[in-house]
Amino acid sequence: GVHGLHEIFPPLSTLFMVGRTRQCKELDTKGKVLRVLVSVAKAVALLALLYMFICSLDILSSAFQLVGGKAAGDIFQDNSVLSNPLAGLVIGVLVTLLVQSSSTSSSIVVSMVSSGILKVQVAVPIIMGTNIGTSVTNTLVAMTQAGDRSTFRRAFAGATVHDFFNWLSVLVLLPLEVASGYLYRVTKLIIDSFQIQTGEAPDLLNVITDPLTESIIQLDKSVISGVATGDPEARNKSLIKKWCLTYTNTSLQNVTVEGPENCTSPEFCWFDGNYTFTLKNVSETFNLEKCKHAFVNVNLPDLAVGLILLALSLLVLCTCLILIVKLLNSMLKGQVAIVIKKILNTNFPFPFGWVTGYIAILVGAGMTFIVQSSSVFTSAITPLVGIGVISIERAYPLSLGSNIGTTTTAILAAMASPGETLANALQIALVHFLFNISGIILWYPIPFTRLPIRLAKSLGNVTASYRWFAGVYIVCCFFVLPLLVFSLSLAGWKVLVGVGVPLLVLLIAIVVINVLQRKKPNFLPSALRSWDFLPLWAHSLDPWDKVVTVAAAKCCCCCKCCQIVTEKQDDEEQNSDEKDQEIHVYDNLAMTTEEKDKDQTKKELNILSVTQL
C-alpha cells in the first residue's frame, strides 16, 4: 500500500514542481505577478460563471413551471389513470420534464398522498418516473458540446450513463414492485419501526442563489399542488407570486348555511325565517408587502412570462457553459491537467482499489446535498467529462451518489411536514431513497454488472459519428417512448400486453443476436451471423446520415445559394474568370466545418455540389 501511494504522489508533485520551476525561471518578476493575477482572475471568473450557471438552471425550472405547471397538476388529477403502474411511471417522467425539477414533481406527489387523493402504493411508480425525468437536463447540457467530436463523445456518454442507470433500474424494480410491493413494504416497516419527529429542511446553496433568482421571479408553488388536489380556486390563480408578506386573521363569525345539518353544532345553530345561521371560524388574509422581483407588476399571462424566462435562461445557460468549458480548457492543460486527471481518476492502491468508487458515490451524494439538486451537480460534471478531466468510469459513481443526495434532501424536506401527514410524506421520500439504493446494488458492486457504462460508451461512439442521433435519442427516450406506453396503458391491459409483449420479445431477441454475433458467432445460423440480409437502412445509420446531411446542407446553404444565384444573374456580362472565382469563394465559405476526416470532407463536398446544382 505504501509503495502504491509512493507511485502515485511523487510523480504528481515532481511533474507539477518541475513544470512550475521551468516556467518561472523563464519569467521576470513582472511576468510572475502577471501570471498569478491572470490565474486568480480565471478562478474568480470560473466561480462567477458557475454561480450564473446554477442560477440559470433555477430560473429554467421556474420557466418550465410557468409554462406547464398547471398542465402538470391536471395530469396528476386523473386517479383512474394513475392506478395503472406503467401510466404512473410515464406521468412521473412527463411531469418532471414539464417542470424540470424532480423535487417539484415529488412535492406534488407528497401533497396528494398527504391529502388522501393518492395512496402510497399508487405513488411509487410516479416516484420512479421522476427519477428518469430529472436525468434529461445533463443530457441537454451535453448537446452544447457537439462542436468537437471527441469532446462530444465523452460528454454525451458521461451524461447518458445516468439515463441508462435510471432506465435499467426501472426495468427491473417496477415489475418487482408490482409483483411483491417490495419498496412499499420495506419503507412501511421502517416508518412503523421508528418514532420520527418533525424537523426543518436545511437551506444550503439556496442562501447564495436565492438573492439573484428571487429578484428575477418568485413562484407560488402551492398553486400547482392546489390544481393537482382539485382546488377550484387554484386554477384561476397565477403562479407568479405577488405578495410576499401577508397576515391571516381568524375569528368566529355568524354565517348563513343551507340547513341545520351544516351547522357546526346544535348549540350554535339558530333560525330566522327561512335562513339558518351558525358560528364558524372565518379566515381573512390581508396583503401587507409586495414581492420585489422583476415580474411582480407585469400584466402578462403565466405562459408569456414563462416563455420569456425560458429563452433568457437557456441563453445564459448555454453562454455560461461554453465559457466554463473554455476557461477549464485554458486552466487545465499541460502538466496541471495531468495532475488533476491523475488525482481524480486514480484508484486507491491494492487491495483497497474497490473502495474508490464508493467514496466517489459519497462525494456525489455530499455535493448534491450541498447544491440541493442532482440536475445541477450532474450538469456541472458533464463538461469536465467532455474535456477529459473526469473519466466516465469515475463519473458513473458520482452520478449514482447524486441520485442518493437528492433523496436525502427530499427526506429532510418531508420531515418538515405537519405531524398528521409526516408518515406518508416520509414514506414517499424513503421509497425514492430505497429505489436508488436498490439500483446501485443491481448495477454497481460487481464490475460485470456495470452495464450503464458500456451502453453509454456505445451511444457516445454512435453520436460522435452521427451527431443528429443525439437529438433522436432524446426525443425517443423522453417523449416518444413514454407517450407510446402511456397511450397503450390508457387502452387497457389487453392492448398493452398484445402490443408491448411482442415488441419486448423482439427487442430482447435483437440484443441477444447482437451479443452472439460479437462473442459466439458459431452458435448462430449462417444467415444470422450478420444483418446483411436486411436492407441497408434497417441495420446501418449511413443512409439516414446521408439524408439528414443533405437536408441540413440544403437548409443551411439555401440563403447563400440564393445570394450567389442572384449575383450570377446580375453579373452575367462579367468574364468567366470572375465567375469561376466567385464559385470558388462560395465553396470555401460553405466548407467552414469542423470536420477533420478526409472522407467526411469529401462527402460534404459532394453534398454541397448537389445542393449547388
PDB file of C-alpha atoms in Angstrom, residues 299-508:
ATOM      1  CA  ASN A 299     -49.571  42.271 -16.620  1.00  0.00           C
ATOM      2  CA  LEU A 300     -48.708  39.241 -18.712  1.00  0.00           C
ATOM      3  CA  PRO A 301     -50.104  35.697 -18.542  1.00  0.00           C
ATOM      4  CA  ASP A 302     -48.033  32.965 -16.946  1.00  0.00           C
ATOM      5  CA  LEU A 303     -47.327  31.398 -20.341  1.00  0.00           C
ATOM      6  CA  ALA A 304     -45.823  34.615 -21.768  1.00  0.00           C
ATOM      7  CA  VAL A 305     -43.623  35.187 -18.705  1.00  0.00           C
ATOM      8  CA  GLY A 306     -42.568  31.528 -18.786  1.00  0.00           C
ATOM      9  CA  LEU A 307     -41.540  31.722 -22.447  1.00  0.00           C
ATOM     10  CA  ILE A 308     -39.544  34.919 -21.821  1.00  0.00           C
ATOM     11  CA  LEU A 309     -37.723  33.340 -18.876  1.00  0.00           C
ATOM     12  CA  LEU A 310     -37.221  30.116 -20.840  1.00  0.00           C
ATOM     13  CA  ALA A 311     -35.459  31.928 -23.681  1.00  0.00           C
ATOM     14  CA  LEU A 312     -33.321  34.074 -21.354  1.00  0.00           C
ATOM     15  CA  SER A 313     -32.348  31.205 -19.050  1.00  0.00           C
ATOM     16  CA  LEU A 314     -31.382  28.975 -21.991  1.00  0.00           C
ATOM     17  CA  LEU A 315     -29.291  31.787 -23.434  1.00  0.00           C
ATOM     18  CA  VAL A 316     -27.486  32.374 -20.121  1.00  0.00           C
ATOM     19  CA  LEU A 317     -27.139  28.624 -19.532  1.00  0.00           C
ATOM     20  CA  CYS A 318     -25.507  27.930 -22.901  1.00  0.00           C
ATOM     21  CA  THR A 319     -23.290  31.032 -22.690  1.00  0.00           C
ATOM     22  CA  CYS A 320     -22.069  30.142 -19.203  1.00  0.00           C
ATOM     23  CA  LEU A 321     -21.456  26.541 -20.213  1.00  0.00           C
ATOM     24  CA  ILE A 322     -19.402  27.494 -23.269  1.00  0.00           C
ATOM     25  CA  LEU A 323     -17.341  29.993 -21.258  1.00  0.00           C
ATOM     26  CA  ILE A 324     -16.845  27.467 -18.428  1.00  0.00           C
ATOM     27  CA  VAL A 325     -15.535  24.883 -20.899  1.00  0.00           C
ATOM     28  CA  LYS A 326     -13.170  27.427 -22.486  1.00  0.00           C
ATOM     29  CA  LEU A 327     -11.890  28.556 -19.077  1.00  0.00           C
ATOM     30  CA  LEU A 328     -11.378  24.985 -17.932  1.00  0.00           C
ATOM     31  CA  ASN A 329      -9.522  24.191 -21.146  1.00  0.00           C
ATOM     32  CA  SER A 330      -7.210  27.178 -20.609  1.00  0.00           C
ATOM     33  CA  MET A 331      -6.625  26.382 -16.924  1.00  0.00           C
ATOM     34  CA  LEU A 332      -6.449  22.583 -17.109  1.00  0.00           C
ATOM     35  CA  LYS A 333      -3.797  21.998 -19.728  1.00  0.00           C
ATOM     36  CA  GLY A 334      -0.277  20.682 -19.740  1.00  0.00           C
ATOM     37  CA  GLN A 335       1.122  19.311 -16.508  1.00  0.00           C
ATOM     38  CA  VAL A 336      -1.675  20.791 -14.371  1.00  0.00           C
ATOM     39  CA  ALA A 337      -4.188  18.715 -16.348  1.00  0.00           C
ATOM     40  CA  ILE A 338      -2.040  15.615 -15.868  1.00  0.00           C
ATOM     41  CA  VAL A 339      -2.002  16.177 -12.101  1.00  0.00           C
ATOM     42  CA  ILE A 340      -5.757  16.747 -11.815  1.00  0.00           C
ATOM     43  CA  LYS A 341      -6.657  13.819 -14.062  1.00  0.00           C
ATOM     44  CA  LYS A 342      -4.392  11.507 -12.086  1.00  0.00           C
ATOM     45  CA  ILE A 343      -5.823  12.639  -8.743  1.00  0.00           C
ATOM     46  CA  LEU A 344      -9.475  12.359  -9.855  1.00  0.00           C
ATOM     47  CA  ASN A 345      -9.233   9.106 -11.802  1.00  0.00           C
ATOM     48  CA  THR A 346      -6.614   7.096  -9.874  1.00  0.00           C
ATOM     49  CA  ASN A 347      -7.828   4.275  -7.647  1.00  0.00           C
ATOM     50  CA  PHE A 348      -6.532   3.548  -4.179  1.00  0.00           C
ATOM     51  CA  PRO A 349      -3.594   1.118  -4.119  1.00  0.00           C
ATOM     52  CA  PHE A 350      -4.179  -2.625  -3.870  1.00  0.00           C
ATOM     53  CA  PRO A 351      -6.048  -4.127  -2.047  1.00  0.00           C
ATOM     54  CA  PHE A 352      -8.248  -1.054  -1.442  1.00  0.00           C
ATOM     55  CA  GLY A 353      -8.909  -0.130  -5.082  1.00  0.00           C
ATOM     56  CA  TRP A 354     -12.560  -1.188  -4.810  1.00  0.00           C
ATOM     57  CA  VAL A 355     -13.162   1.476  -2.121  1.00  0.00           C
ATOM     58  CA  THR A 356     -12.529   4.344  -4.564  1.00  0.00           C
ATOM     59  CA  GLY A 357     -15.878   4.038  -6.351  1.00  0.00           C
ATOM     60  CA  TYR A 358     -17.845   4.010  -3.105  1.00  0.00           C
ATOM     61  CA  ILE A 359     -16.009   7.115  -1.906  1.00  0.00           C
ATOM     62  CA  ALA A 360     -16.971   8.743  -5.234  1.00  0.00           C
ATOM     63  CA  ILE A 361     -20.613   7.816  -4.512  1.00  0.00           C
ATOM     64  CA  LEU A 362     -20.351   9.513  -1.105  1.00  0.00           C
ATOM     65  CA  VAL A 363     -18.732  12.580  -2.717  1.00  0.00           C
ATOM     66  CA  GLY A 364     -21.543  12.772  -5.291  1.00  0.00           C
ATOM     67  CA  ALA A 365     -24.170  12.449  -2.551  1.00  0.00           C
ATOM     68  CA  GLY A 366     -22.476  15.127  -0.426  1.00  0.00           C
ATOM     69  CA  MET A 367     -22.075  17.591  -3.289  1.00  0.00           C
ATOM     70  CA  THR A 368     -25.689  17.081  -4.382  1.00  0.00           C
ATOM     71  CA  PHE A 369     -26.832  17.614  -0.794  1.00  0.00           C
ATOM     72  CA  ILE A 370     -24.928  20.921  -0.776  1.00  0.00           C
ATOM     73  CA  VAL A 371     -26.300  22.199  -4.102  1.00  0.00           C
ATOM     74  CA  GLN A 372     -29.698  20.530  -3.363  1.00  0.00           C
ATOM     75  CA  SER A 373     -30.190  19.460  -6.981  1.00  0.00           C
ATOM     76  CA  SER A 374     -28.990  16.363  -8.804  1.00  0.00           C
ATOM     77  CA  SER A 375     -29.540  18.153 -12.137  1.00  0.00           C
ATOM     78  CA  VAL A 376     -27.153  20.947 -11.136  1.00  0.00           C
ATOM     79  CA  PHE A 377     -24.440  18.556  -9.982  1.00  0.00           C
ATOM     80  CA  THR A 378     -24.593  16.165 -12.952  1.00  0.00           C
ATOM     81  CA  SER A 379     -24.820  19.102 -15.370  1.00  0.00           C
ATOM     82  CA  ALA A 380     -21.735  20.640 -13.753  1.00  0.00           C
ATOM     83  CA  ILE A 381     -19.587  17.493 -14.139  1.00  0.00           C
ATOM     84  CA  THR A 382     -20.708  16.878 -17.750  1.00  0.00           C
ATOM     85  CA  PRO A 383     -18.298  19.500 -19.228  1.00  0.00           C
ATOM     86  CA  LEU A 384     -15.470  18.051 -17.106  1.00  0.00           C
ATOM     87  CA  VAL A 385     -16.157  14.626 -18.615  1.00  0.00           C
ATOM     88  CA  GLY A 386     -16.218  16.214 -22.060  1.00  0.00           C
ATOM     89  CA  ILE A 387     -12.768  17.791 -21.786  1.00  0.00           C
ATOM     90  CA  GLY A 388     -11.373  14.574 -20.299  1.00  0.00           C
ATOM     91  CA  VAL A 389     -10.689  15.719 -16.730  1.00  0.00           C
ATOM     92  CA  ILE A 390     -13.101  13.141 -15.266  1.00  0.00           C
ATOM     93  CA  SER A 391     -13.359   9.687 -16.814  1.00  0.00           C
ATOM     94  CA  ILE A 392     -16.724   8.047 -17.478  1.00  0.00           C
ATOM     95  CA  GLU A 393     -15.805   5.299 -15.013  1.00  0.00           C
ATOM     96  CA  ARG A 394     -15.466   7.979 -12.315  1.00  0.00           C
ATOM     97  CA  ALA A 395     -18.498   9.998 -13.462  1.00  0.00           C
ATOM     98  CA  TYR A 396     -20.723   6.929 -13.067  1.00  0.00           C
ATOM     99  CA  PRO A 397     -20.393   6.583  -9.255  1.00  0.00           C
ATOM    100  CA  LEU A 398     -20.599  10.372  -8.914  1.00  0.00           C
ATOM    101  CA  SER A 399     -23.956  10.287 -10.737  1.00  0.00           C
ATOM    102  CA  LEU A 400     -25.147   7.428  -8.529  1.00  0.00           C
ATOM    103  CA  GLY A 401     -24.199   9.482  -5.492  1.00  0.00           C
ATOM    104  CA  SER A 402     -26.140  12.469  -6.837  1.00  0.00           C
ATOM    105  CA  ASN A 403     -29.249  10.257  -7.019  1.00  0.00           C
ATOM    106  CA  ILE A 404     -28.833   9.467  -3.334  1.00  0.00           C
ATOM    107  CA  GLY A 405     -28.054  13.089  -2.430  1.00  0.00           C
ATOM    108  CA  THR A 406     -31.258  14.423  -3.931  1.00  0.00           C
ATOM    109  CA  THR A 407     -33.319  11.864  -1.989  1.00  0.00           C
ATOM    110  CA  THR A 408     -31.723  12.839   1.340  1.00  0.00           C
ATOM    111  CA  THR A 409     -32.802  16.419   0.672  1.00  0.00           C
ATOM    112  CA  ALA A 410     -36.335  15.141  -0.005  1.00  0.00           C
ATOM    113  CA  ILE A 411     -36.275  13.143   3.248  1.00  0.00           C
ATOM    114  CA  LEU A 412     -35.334  16.243   5.248  1.00  0.00           C
ATOM    115  CA  ALA A 413     -37.984  18.262   3.437  1.00  0.00           C
ATOM    116  CA  ALA A 414     -40.571  15.561   4.223  1.00  0.00           C
ATOM    117  CA  MET A 415     -39.599  15.733   7.894  1.00  0.00           C
ATOM    118  CA  ALA A 416     -40.732  19.357   7.860  1.00  0.00           C
ATOM    119  CA  SER A 417     -44.298  18.191   7.129  1.00  0.00           C
ATOM    120  CA  PRO A 418     -47.023  18.511   9.787  1.00  0.00           C
ATOM    121  CA  GLY A 419     -47.448  15.633  12.209  1.00  0.00           C
ATOM    122  CA  GLU A 420     -50.622  14.239  10.635  1.00  0.00           C
ATOM    123  CA  THR A 421     -49.043  13.976   7.169  1.00  0.00           C
ATOM    124  CA  LEU A 422     -45.477  13.199   8.249  1.00  0.00           C
ATOM    125  CA  ALA A 423     -45.672   9.405   7.913  1.00  0.00           C
ATOM    126  CA  ASN A 424     -46.953   9.371   4.319  1.00  0.00           C
ATOM    127  CA  ALA A 425     -44.640  12.172   3.164  1.00  0.00           C
ATOM    128  CA  LEU A 426     -41.629  10.484   4.715  1.00  0.00           C
ATOM    129  CA  GLN A 427     -42.559   7.094   3.281  1.00  0.00           C
ATOM    130  CA  ILE A 428     -42.655   8.527  -0.265  1.00  0.00           C
ATOM    131  CA  ALA A 429     -39.218  10.123   0.272  1.00  0.00           C
ATOM    132  CA  LEU A 430     -37.890   6.791   1.598  1.00  0.00           C
ATOM    133  CA  VAL A 431     -39.313   4.994  -1.459  1.00  0.00           C
ATOM    134  CA  HIS A 432     -37.215   7.315  -3.647  1.00  0.00           C
ATOM    135  CA  PHE A 433     -34.135   6.652  -1.484  1.00  0.00           C
ATOM    136  CA  LEU A 434     -34.599   2.870  -1.435  1.00  0.00           C
ATOM    137  CA  PHE A 435     -35.197   2.799  -5.207  1.00  0.00           C
ATOM    138  CA  ASN A 436     -31.800   4.400  -5.845  1.00  0.00           C
ATOM    139  CA  ILE A 437     -30.026   2.210  -3.276  1.00  0.00           C
ATOM    140  CA  SER A 438     -31.538  -0.888  -4.900  1.00  0.00           C
ATOM    141  CA  GLY A 439     -30.423   0.344  -8.324  1.00  0.00           C
ATOM    142  CA  ILE A 440     -26.865   0.809  -7.072  1.00  0.00           C
ATOM    143  CA  ILE A 441     -26.873  -2.729  -5.652  1.00  0.00           C
ATOM    144  CA  LEU A 442     -28.034  -4.017  -9.044  1.00  0.00           C
ATOM    145  CA  TRP A 443     -25.714  -2.068 -11.339  1.00  0.00           C
ATOM    146  CA  TYR A 444     -22.532  -1.159  -9.465  1.00  0.00           C
ATOM    147  CA  PRO A 445     -20.852  -3.537  -6.941  1.00  0.00           C
ATOM    148  CA  ILE A 446     -19.797  -6.203  -9.476  1.00  0.00           C
ATOM    149  CA  PRO A 447     -17.824  -4.781 -12.456  1.00  0.00           C
ATOM    150  CA  PHE A 448     -19.631  -7.170 -14.824  1.00  0.00           C
ATOM    151  CA  THR A 449     -22.995  -5.601 -13.921  1.00  0.00           C
ATOM    152  CA  ARG A 450     -21.950  -2.033 -14.772  1.00  0.00           C
ATOM    153  CA  LEU A 451     -23.959  -2.133 -17.978  1.00  0.00           C
ATOM    154  CA  PRO A 452     -24.741   1.628 -17.955  1.00  0.00           C
ATOM    155  CA  ILE A 453     -21.058   2.433 -18.598  1.00  0.00           C
ATOM    156  CA  ARG A 454     -20.814   0.102 -21.604  1.00  0.00           C
ATOM    157  CA  LEU A 455     -24.143   1.260 -23.023  1.00  0.00           C
ATOM    158  CA  ALA A 456     -23.231   4.938 -22.565  1.00  0.00           C
ATOM    159  CA  LYS A 457     -19.866   4.456 -24.285  1.00  0.00           C
ATOM    160  CA  SER A 458     -21.533   2.703 -27.218  1.00  0.00           C
ATOM    161  CA  LEU A 459     -24.074   5.511 -27.532  1.00  0.00           C
ATOM    162  CA  GLY A 460     -21.277   8.084 -27.269  1.00  0.00           C
ATOM    163  CA  ASN A 461     -19.454   6.454 -30.182  1.00  0.00           C
ATOM    164  CA  VAL A 462     -22.622   6.461 -32.283  1.00  0.00           C
ATOM    165  CA  THR A 463     -23.482  10.103 -31.536  1.00  0.00           C
ATOM    166  CA  ALA A 464     -19.897  11.192 -32.239  1.00  0.00           C
ATOM    167  CA  SER A 465     -20.189   9.718 -35.744  1.00  0.00           C
ATOM    168  CA  TYR A 466     -23.804  10.781 -36.303  1.00  0.00           C
ATOM    169  CA  ARG A 467     -24.428  13.867 -34.179  1.00  0.00           C
ATOM    170  CA  TRP A 468     -28.064  14.155 -35.239  1.00  0.00           C
ATOM    171  CA  PHE A 469     -28.686  10.815 -33.491  1.00  0.00           C
ATOM    172  CA  ALA A 470     -28.302  12.551 -30.111  1.00  0.00           C
ATOM    173  CA  GLY A 471     -31.472  14.543 -30.789  1.00  0.00           C
ATOM    174  CA  VAL A 472     -33.250  11.386 -31.957  1.00  0.00           C
ATOM    175  CA  TYR A 473     -32.223   9.640 -28.729  1.00  0.00           C
ATOM    176  CA  ILE A 474     -33.559  12.450 -26.502  1.00  0.00           C
ATOM    177  CA  VAL A 475     -36.861  12.732 -28.375  1.00  0.00           C
ATOM    178  CA  CYS A 476     -37.424   8.956 -28.475  1.00  0.00           C
ATOM    179  CA  CYS A 477     -36.393   8.117 -24.908  1.00  0.00           C
ATOM    180  CA  PHE A 478     -38.007  11.034 -23.094  1.00  0.00           C
ATOM    181  CA  PHE A 479     -41.044  11.811 -25.273  1.00  0.00           C
ATOM    182  CA  VAL A 480     -41.989   9.212 -27.903  1.00  0.00           C
ATOM    183  CA  LEU A 481     -41.460   6.077 -25.781  1.00  0.00           C
ATOM    184  CA  PRO A 482     -43.241   7.450 -22.660  1.00  0.00           C
ATOM    185  CA  LEU A 483     -46.167   8.737 -24.751  1.00  0.00           C
ATOM    186  CA  LEU A 484     -46.434   5.397 -26.593  1.00  0.00           C
ATOM    187  CA  VAL A 485     -46.507   3.435 -23.319  1.00  0.00           C
ATOM    188  CA  PHE A 486     -48.986   5.930 -21.856  1.00  0.00           C
ATOM    189  CA  SER A 487     -51.312   5.600 -24.866  1.00  0.00           C
ATOM    190  CA  LEU A 488     -51.189   1.804 -24.752  1.00  0.00           C
ATOM    191  CA  SER A 489     -51.828   1.766 -20.999  1.00  0.00           C
ATOM    192  CA  LEU A 490     -54.889   4.008 -21.482  1.00  0.00           C
ATOM    193  CA  ALA A 491     -56.256   1.495 -23.980  1.00  0.00           C
ATOM    194  CA  GLY A 492     -56.209  -1.212 -21.326  1.00  0.00           C
ATOM    195  CA  TRP A 493     -54.100  -4.144 -20.218  1.00  0.00           C
ATOM    196  CA  LYS A 494     -55.124  -6.339 -23.160  1.00  0.00           C
ATOM    197  CA  VAL A 495     -53.924  -3.827 -25.738  1.00  0.00           C
ATOM    198  CA  LEU A 496     -50.780  -3.090 -23.727  1.00  0.00           C
ATOM    199  CA  VAL A 497     -49.862  -6.763 -23.442  1.00  0.00           C
ATOM    200  CA  GLY A 498     -50.841  -7.507 -27.055  1.00  0.00           C
ATOM    201  CA  VAL A 499     -48.618  -4.768 -28.458  1.00  0.00           C
ATOM    202  CA  GLY A 500     -45.948  -4.415 -25.777  1.00  0.00           C
ATOM    203  CA  VAL A 501     -45.006  -8.074 -25.254  1.00  0.00           C
ATOM    204  CA  PRO A 502     -44.198  -8.826 -28.932  1.00  0.00           C
ATOM    205  CA  LEU A 503     -42.147  -5.613 -29.163  1.00  0.00           C
ATOM    206  CA  LEU A 504     -40.301  -6.500 -25.955  1.00  0.00           C
ATOM    207  CA  VAL A 505     -39.605 -10.059 -27.164  1.00  0.00           C
ATOM    208  CA  LEU A 506     -38.330  -8.685 -30.486  1.00  0.00           C
ATOM    209  CA  LEU A 507     -36.048  -6.205 -28.695  1.00  0.00           C
ATOM    210  CA  ILE A 508     -34.631  -8.940 -26.443  1.00  0.00           C
TER     211      ILE A 508
END
